[in-house]
Amino acid sequence: MLELRLVQGSLLKKVLESVKDLVNDANFDCSATGFSLQAMDSSHVALVALLLRSEGFEHYRCDRNISMGMNLGNMAKMLKCAGNDDIITIKADDGSDTVTFMFESPTQDKIADFEMKLMDIDSEHLGIPEAEYHAIVRMPSAEFCRICKDLSSIGDTVVISVTKEGVKFSTRGDIGTANIVCRQNTTVDKPEEATVIEMNEPVSLTFALRYLNSFTKASPLSNTVTISLSSELPVVVEYKIAEMGYVRFYLAPKIEEDEEETKP
Amino acid sequence: MLELRLVQGSLLKKVLESVKDLVNDANFDCSATGFSLQAMDSSHVALVALLLRSEGFEHYRCDRNISMGMNLGNMAKMLKCAGNDDIITIKADDGSDTVTFMFESPTQDKIADFEMKLMDIDSEHLGIPEAEYHAIVRMPSAEFCRICKDLSSIGDTVVISVTKEGVKFSTRGDIGTANIVCRQNTTVDKPEEATVIEMNEPVSLTFALRYLNSFTKASPLSNTVTISLSSELPVVVEYKIAEMGYVRFYLAPKIEEDEEETKP
Amino acid sequence: MLELRLVQGSLLKKVLESVKDLVNDANFDCSATGFSLQAMDSSHVALVALLLRSEGFEHYRCDRNISMGMNLGNMAKMLKCAGNDDIITIKADDGSDTVTFMFESPTQDKIADFEMKLMDIDSEHLGIPEAEYHAIVRMPSAEFCRICKDLSSIGDTVVISVTKEGVKFSTRGDIGTANIVCRQNTTVDKPEEATVIEMNEPVSLTFALRYLNSFTKASPLSNTVTISLSSELPVVVEYKIAEMGYVRFYLAPKIEEDEEETKP
């Protein structure tokens, strides 16, 4: 028996909107500690890891560990039918091949339940070791989203270079080149508007903008995004989910023969 | 000579937007009592009935009964050119094969007249008898619109079931099933937010969502919608037009062999 | 060496949006007096003339006259990456085959530079003599935009007729005819809402709505538009750019054999 009641149901709606275009089918894993997902994107280039901790739910009952295979597109379709102020409850009976999403309006005058068939999905759960990163950039999520979108109008890849002074995003394409520098800035009125750089050593890595643009669909989940970079590791783009967990996206850097050309 | 002056011209704009996708060509009937239309949709499944009573017009002159055949798509194109605050006057000379829509801006600084050719349209005017319905549901029009739209993302038909406690909308499709229950609720702050059920006997009927979704284009005309259901009769979905009349949509229930399956 | 710093960078963004659909490639001419452009549209029917006077820039350095060939679509793509509050600087080194657009956020925390390749473009600079016009209409730019758009849903051409009392826009098409009259009105609360007519003699001219609709993309640049008409001259549709200059569009009237029909 599984019953997870999330008062701020809009969070789950936003989570699905942020991953549904990247991942088609995935297993949601439910245990005493929380509701989580780990999945590769359909082209096996990027990895998504989601965690919603049990403490963040108003009511959290999970009698035994369970893994539920879902089509994220269909799940997103159903969650779109929840109002933004609705309470969402995820329910599954032991051994059932369906999951039920229940939406309660704040006034309790409208109750909807959507039942979805579960799928059998093969998945390898990758262990993701905690790692030391050369540089960690925290910046407004809307700013990162805008930069990835803007650079996509010029080129296909972005070089992200971090120094103590700031982070530089560069691209080049047929019509020209673009460089955007965001300076470290911690003296802002609102902490979520700060750009904060923790750096052990300078790093400069190239990524496909297509994936970064997909990751930024998680921007509604959090005002800030954290980008962790190391030359030997995939970049981690993390959006915290207030008091509940996170959505993290992992993407390996591109090893480009002509990468030097786009360096400053 | 016909001259109908409607100060709240936006009403006529909204009326056309609500019926133009359902009905291509139709006769508008004008008499001393009002301006009305009755027409089948192009696939002859649904019926629209519109009434704008003469009292609702600032000026209403209709010397003799007249029936004017119009292409609703073209009429809607012309009415879109009226500002939302414009006064609209419908004018036709006796025996003329055109109708003129005049739009006056509130300041009278801008006067537009759009002249449209009339058409000869065969039409049988159906007598629609007043009937007793098993159940009548009044609910916020935006809520009904949202429910029809949401269920369309899951299935093609909806079962509407009314009991004393509430009205249930159910559908099923390839990806699963959905049930939405709206409870009777008369203790709301604003009367237009109430869900009120008048029931003589329980009723459960199946309808094509495609048509209901089309009907909900009339939602801007009224905060509430009234749904009248009887097992032997087409459903009536009515949007009142403040102090002037109504738009009513009629749709026959579907007789589905497997209808039992979707029942509770 | 060229360096033009425009504090209100959004002006340049709006200028590009207003001309990029009309003109593909064009030379921007830079001299001590200002930054200007003159170009025919791709079908050689309409002419655009833009002037941004040097006084309107915060910093304006132009060591020698220079003509820079740009693809306006690509330039618009780059300028779209500037924030609406950004300061934009246009930079070019002597003899360089590129131009750089630098965008500075108001807080100076984000600096972007976009470098675009220049093109060799043949262009004849037409001398446009100052002329006397039969009638000059000044009206709200949003009103003119709405009228051109509305009439396009009925016909392809518009007859603009000016008398002392007002200006009339007429069209006809398959579904009917339309006439919109805007009366002279100088007693409005806000001067930008006035419709003012200066007339030496009545004039009635026919234009392709397709081009006028394209011109109205400049509406965000100015609350008012000035339309100058003479029977022997192209119409001039002018949008002033506050304290800096203008965008002017020129279009020759259509000589229609059946023009009489659409006259009043």
Coordinates of N, CA, C and O in Angstrom, one line a residue, chain A residues 142-248:
Chain A
A142 N 16.5 31.8 -13.9 CA 15.9 32.5 -15.1 C 17.1 33.0 -15.9 O 17.0 33.0 -17.2
E143 N 18.2 33.5 -15.3 CA 19.3 34.0 -16.0 C 20.0 32.9 -16.8 O 20.3 33.0 -18.0
F144 N 20.2 31.7 -16.2 CA 20.8 30.6 -16.9 C 19.9 30.1 -18.1 O 20.4 29.8 -19.1
C145 N 18.6 30.1 -17.8 CA 17.7 29.7 -18.9 C 17.8 30.7 -20.1 O 17.8 30.2 -21.2
R146 N 17.8 32.0 -19.8 CA 17.8 33.0 -20.8 C 19.1 32.8 -21.6 O 19.1 32.9 -22.9
I147 N 20.3 32.6 -20.9 CA 21.5 32.5 -21.6 C 21.6 31.3 -22.6 O 22.0 31.4 -23.7
C148 N 21.1 30.2 -22.1 CA 21.1 29.0 -22.9 C 20.2 29.2 -24.2 O 20.6 28.8 -25.3
K149 N 19.1 29.8 -23.9 CA 18.2 30.1 -25.0 C 18.8 31.1 -26.0 O 18.7 30.8 -27.3
D150 N 19.4 32.1 -25.5 CA 20.0 33.2 -26.4 C 21.1 32.5 -27.2 O 21.1 32.8 -28.4
L151 N 22.0 31.8 -26.6 CA 23.1 31.3 -27.3 C 22.6 30.2 -28.4 O 23.3 30.1 -29.4
S152 N 21.5 29.6 -28.1 CA 21.0 28.6 -29.1 C 20.6 29.3 -30.4 O 20.6 28.6 -31.5
S153 N 20.4 30.6 -30.4 CA 20.0 31.2 -31.7 C 21.3 31.5 -32.5 O 21.2 31.8 -33.7
I154 N 22.5 31.3 -31.9 CA 23.7 31.5 -32.6 C 24.4 30.2 -32.9 O 24.9 29.9 -34.0
G155 N 24.6 29.3 -31.9 CA 25.3 28.1 -32.1 C 24.7 26.9 -31.5 O 23.6 26.9 -30.9
D156 N 25.3 25.7 -31.6 CA 24.8 24.4 -31.1 C 25.4 24.0 -29.8 O 24.8 23.3 -29.0
T157 N 26.7 24.5 -29.5 CA 27.3 24.1 -28.3 C 27.7 25.4 -27.5 O 27.9 26.4 -28.1
V158 N 27.9 25.2 -26.2 CA 28.4 26.3 -25.4 C 29.7 25.9 -24.7 O 29.8 24.7 -24.2
V159 N 30.6 26.8 -24.6 CA 31.8 26.6 -23.7 C 31.5 27.3 -22.4 O 31.3 28.6 -22.5
I160 N 31.5 26.6 -21.3 CA 31.3 27.3 -20.0 C 32.7 27.4 -19.4 O 33.3 26.3 -19.2
S161 N 33.2 28.6 -19.1 CA 34.5 28.8 -18.5 C 34.3 29.5 -17.2 O 33.7 30.6 -17.2
V162 N 34.9 29.0 -16.1 CA 34.8 29.6 -14.8 C 36.1 30.1 -14.4 O 37.1 29.4 -14.4
T163 N 36.1 31.4 -13.9 CA 37.3 31.9 -13.3 C 36.8 32.5 -11.9 O 35.6 32.5 -11.7
K164 N 37.7 33.0 -11.2 CA 37.3 33.6 -9.9 C 36.3 34.8 -10.1 O 35.5 35.0 -9.3
E165 N 36.5 35.5 -11.2 CA 35.8 36.7 -11.4 C 34.3 36.4 -11.9 O 33.4 37.2 -11.7
G166 N 34.2 35.3 -12.6 CA 32.9 35.1 -13.2 C 32.8 33.9 -14.1 O 33.8 33.1 -14.1
V167 N 31.7 33.7 -14.7 CA 31.5 32.5 -15.5 C 31.2 33.1 -16.9 O 30.4 34.0 -17.1
K168 N 31.8 32.5 -17.9 CA 31.6 32.9 -19.3 C 31.0 31.8 -20.1 O 31.4 30.6 -20.0
F169 N 30.0 32.2 -20.9 CA 29.3 31.2 -21.8 C 29.6 31.7 -23.2 O 29.3 32.9 -23.6
S170 N 30.2 30.8 -24.0 CA 30.5 31.2 -25.4 C 30.0 30.3 -26.4 O 29.9 29.0 -26.2
T171 N 29.7 30.8 -27.6 CA 29.3 29.9 -28.7 C 29.7 30.6 -30.0 O 30.1 31.7 -30.0
R172 N 29.7 29.8 -31.1 CA 29.9 30.3 -32.4 C 29.0 29.5 -33.4 O 28.7 28.4 -33.2
G173 N 28.7 30.2 -34.4 CA 27.8 29.6 -35.4 C 28.0 30.3 -36.8 O 29.0 31.1 -36.9
D174 N 27.2 30.0 -37.7 CA 27.4 30.5 -39.0 C 27.3 32.0 -39.1 O 28.0 32.7 -39.8
I175 N 26.5 32.6 -38.2 CA 26.3 34.1 -38.3 C 27.2 34.9 -37.5 O 27.3 36.1 -37.6
G176 N 28.0 34.2 -36.6 CA 29.0 34.9 -35.8 C 29.2 34.2 -34.5 O 29.0 33.0 -34.3
T177 N 29.8 35.0 -33.5 CA 30.1 34.4 -32.2 C 29.4 35.2 -31.1 O 29.0 36.3 -31.3
A178 N 29.3 34.6 -29.9 CA 28.7 35.3 -28.8 C 29.5 34.8 -27.5 O 29.8 33.7 -27.3
N179 N 29.7 35.8 -26.7 CA 30.2 35.6 -25.3 C 29.4 36.3 -24.3 O 29.1 37.5 -24.5
I180 N 29.0 35.6 -23.3 CA 28.2 36.2 -22.2 C 28.9 36.0 -20.9 O 29.2 34.8 -20.6
V181 N 29.3 37.0 -20.2 CA 30.0 36.9 -18.9 C 29.1 37.4 -17.8 O 28.5 38.4 -17.8
C182 N 28.9 36.5 -16.8 CA 28.2 36.9 -15.6 C 29.3 37.0 -14.5 O 29.9 36.0 -14.1
R183 N 29.3 38.2 -13.9 CA 30.3 38.4 -12.8 C 29.8 37.8 -11.5 O 28.6 37.9 -11.2
Q184 N 30.7 37.4 -10.7 CA 30.3 37.0 -9.3 C 29.7 38.3 -8.7 O 30.2 39.4 -8.8
N185 N 28.6 38.1 -8.0 CA 27.9 39.2 -7.4 C 27.1 38.7 -6.2 O 26.1 38.1 -6.4
T186 N 27.6 39.0 -5.0 CA 26.9 38.5 -3.8 C 26.3 39.7 -3.1 O 25.6 39.4 -2.1
T187 N 26.4 40.9 -3.6 CA 25.8 42.0 -2.8 C 24.5 42.5 -3.5 O 24.4 43.6 -3.9
V188 N 23.6 41.5 -3.6 CA 22.3 41.9 -4.2 C 21.3 42.0 -3.1 O 21.5 41.5 -2.0
D189 N 20.2 42.6 -3.4 CA 19.1 42.8 -2.4 C 18.5 41.5 -2.0 O 18.3 41.2 -0.9
K190 N 18.2 40.7 -3.0 CA 17.6 39.4 -2.8 C 18.6 38.3 -3.0 O 19.3 38.2 -4.1
P191 N 18.8 37.4 -2.0 CA 19.9 36.3 -2.2 C 19.7 35.5 -3.4 O 20.7 35.0 -4.0
E192 N 18.4 35.3 -3.9 CA 18.2 34.4 -5.0 C 18.7 35.1 -6.3 O 18.8 34.5 -7.4
E193 N 19.1 36.4 -6.3 CA 19.6 37.1 -7.5 C 21.1 37.1 -7.5 O 21.7 37.6 -8.5
A194 N 21.7 36.5 -6.5 CA 23.2 36.5 -6.5 C 23.8 35.5 -7.5 O 23.1 34.5 -7.8
T195 N 25.0 35.8 -8.0 CA 25.8 34.8 -8.7 C 27.0 34.6 -7.9 O 27.8 35.5 -7.6
V196 N 27.1 33.3 -7.4 CA 28.2 33.0 -6.5 C 29.0 31.9 -7.1 O 28.5 30.9 -7.6
I197 N 30.3 32.1 -7.0 CA 31.3 31.1 -7.6 C 32.2 30.6 -6.6 O 32.9 31.3 -5.8
E198 N 32.2 29.3 -6.4 CA 33.2 28.6 -5.6 C 34.1 27.9 -6.5 O 33.7 27.0 -7.3
M199 N 35.4 28.2 -6.4 CA 36.3 27.7 -7.4 C 37.6 27.1 -6.8 O 38.2 27.8 -6.0
N200 N 37.9 25.9 -7.1 CA 39.2 25.4 -6.8 C 40.3 25.6 -7.9 O 41.4 25.9 -7.6
E201 N 39.8 25.3 -9.1 CA 40.7 25.6 -10.2 C 39.9 26.0 -11.4 O 38.7 25.5 -11.5
P202 N 40.4 26.8 -12.3 CA 39.6 27.3 -13.5 C 39.2 26.1 -14.3 O 40.0 25.1 -14.4
V203 N 38.1 26.1 -15.0 CA 37.6 25.0 -15.8 C 36.9 25.6 -17.0 O 36.4 26.7 -17.0
S204 N 37.1 24.9 -18.1 CA 36.4 25.3 -19.3 C 35.9 24.1 -20.1 O 36.7 23.3 -20.5
L205 N 34.6 23.9 -20.2 CA 34.1 22.7 -20.8 C 33.0 23.0 -21.8 O 32.3 24.1 -21.7
T206 N 32.8 22.1 -22.8 CA 31.9 22.3 -23.9 C 30.7 21.4 -23.7 O 30.9 20.2 -23.5
F207 N 29.5 22.0 -23.9 CA 28.3 21.1 -23.8 C 27.3 21.4 -25.0 O 27.4 22.5 -25.6
A208 N 26.5 20.4 -25.2 CA 25.5 20.6 -26.3 C 24.3 21.5 -25.7 O 23.8 21.1 -24.6
L209 N 24.0 22.6 -26.4 CA 23.0 23.5 -25.9 C 21.6 22.8 -25.8 O 20.8 23.2 -25.0
R210 N 21.4 21.9 -26.8 CA 20.1 21.2 -26.8 C 19.7 20.6 -25.4 O 18.6 20.7 -25.0
Y211 N 20.7 20.0 -24.8 CA 20.4 19.4 -23.5 C 20.2 20.4 -22.4 O 19.3 20.3 -21.6
L212 N 21.1 21.4 -22.4 CA 21.0 22.4 -21.4 C 19.7 23.1 -21.4 O 19.0 23.4 -20.4
N213 N 19.2 23.4 -22.7 CA 17.9 24.0 -22.8 C 16.8 23.1 -22.3 O 15.8 23.6 -21.7
S214 N 17.0 21.8 -22.5 CA 16.0 20.9 -21.9 C 16.0 21.0 -20.4 O 14.9 21.0 -19.7
F215 N 17.2 21.0 -19.8 CA 17.3 21.0 -18.3 C 16.6 22.3 -17.8 O 16.0 22.2 -16.7
T216 N 16.7 23.4 -18.5 CA 16.2 24.7 -17.9 C 14.6 24.7 -17.8 O 14.1 25.6 -17.3
K217 N 14.0 23.6 -18.4 CA 12.6 23.5 -18.1 C 12.2 23.3 -16.7 O 11.1 23.4 -16.3
A218 N 13.2 23.0 -15.9 CA 13.0 22.9 -14.4 C 13.1 24.2 -13.7 O 12.9 24.3 -12.5
S219 N 13.3 25.3 -14.4 CA 13.5 26.6 -13.8 C 12.3 27.0 -12.9 O 12.5 27.6 -11.9
P220 N 11.0 26.7 -13.3 CA 9.9 27.0 -12.4 C 10.0 26.4 -11.0 O 9.4 26.9 -10.1
L221 N 10.8 25.4 -10.8 CA 11.0 24.7 -9.5 C 11.8 25.5 -8.5 O 11.6 25.3 -7.3
S222 N 12.6 26.4 -9.0 CA 13.6 27.0 -8.1 C 14.1 28.3 -8.7 O 14.3 28.4 -9.9
N223 N 14.3 29.4 -7.8 CA 14.8 30.6 -8.3 C 16.3 30.6 -8.6 O 16.7 31.4 -9.4
T224 N 16.9 29.5 -8.1 CA 18.4 29.5 -8.4 C 18.7 28.1 -9.0 O 18.0 27.1 -8.7
V225 N 19.8 28.1 -9.7 CA 20.3 26.8 -10.2 C 21.8 26.7 -9.8 O 22.5 27.7 -9.7
T226 N 22.2 25.5 -9.6 CA 23.6 25.3 -9.2 C 24.3 24.4 -10.3 O 23.8 23.3 -10.6
I227 N 25.4 24.9 -10.8 CA 26.1 24.2 -11.9 C 27.5 23.8 -11.4 O 28.3 24.6 -11.0
S228 N 27.7 22.5 -11.3 CA 28.9 21.9 -10.8 C 29.8 21.4 -11.9 O 29.3 20.5 -12.6
L229 N 31.0 21.9 -12.0 CA 31.9 21.5 -13.2 C 33.2 20.9 -12.8 O 33.8 21.4 -11.8
S230 N 33.6 19.9 -13.4 CA 34.9 19.3 -13.3 C 35.4 18.8 -14.6 O 34.5 18.3 -15.4
S231 N 36.6 18.8 -14.9 CA 37.0 18.4 -16.3 C 36.8 17.0 -16.5 O 36.6 16.5 -17.7
E232 N 36.9 16.1 -15.5 CA 36.7 14.7 -15.7 C 35.3 14.2 -15.5 O 35.1 13.0 -15.6
L233 N 34.4 15.0 -15.2 CA 33.1 14.6 -14.7 C 32.0 15.2 -15.6 O 32.1 16.3 -16.1
P234 N 30.8 14.6 -15.6 CA 29.7 15.2 -16.2 C 29.3 16.5 -15.4 O 29.5 16.5 -14.1
V235 N 28.8 17.5 -16.0 CA 28.3 18.7 -15.3 C 27.1 18.2 -14.6 O 26.3 17.4 -15.0
V236 N 26.8 18.8 -13.4 CA 25.6 18.6 -12.7 C 24.8 20.0 -12.7 O 25.4 21.0 -12.2
V237 N 23.6 19.9 -13.2 CA 22.7 21.1 -13.2 C 21.6 20.8 -12.2 O 20.8 19.9 -12.4
E238 N 21.7 21.5 -11.0 CA 20.7 21.1 -10.0 C 19.7 22.2 -9.7 O 20.1 23.4 -9.5
Y239 N 18.4 21.8 -9.6 CA 17.4 22.7 -9.1 C 16.8 22.2 -7.8 O 16.3 21.0 -7.8
K240 N 17.0 22.9 -6.7 CA 16.4 22.4 -5.5 C 14.9 22.6 -5.4 O 14.4 23.6 -6.0
I241 N 14.3 21.6 -4.8 CA 12.8 21.7 -4.6 C 12.6 22.0 -3.1 O 13.0 21.2 -2.3
A242 N 12.0 23.2 -2.8 CA 12.0 23.7 -1.5 C 11.7 22.7 -0.4 O 10.6 22.1 -0.4
E243 N 12.6 22.5 0.5 CA 12.4 21.6 1.7 C 12.0 20.2 1.3 O 11.6 19.4 2.2
M244 N 12.2 19.8 0.1 CA 11.8 18.4 -0.3 C 12.8 17.6 -1.0 O 12.9 16.4 -0.8
G245 N 13.7 18.3 -1.8 CA 14.6 17.5 -2.5 C 15.2 18.3 -3.7 O 15.5 19.5 -3.6
Y246 N 15.3 17.6 -4.8 CA 15.9 18.3 -6.0 C 15.6 17.5 -7.3 O 15.1 16.4 -7.3
V247 N 15.8 18.2 -8.4 CA 16.0 17.6 -9.7 C 17.4 17.9 -10.1 O 17.8 19.1 -10.1
R248 N 18.2 16.8 -10.5 CA 19.5 17.0 -10.9 C 19.7 16.4 -12.3 O 19.2 15.4 -12.6

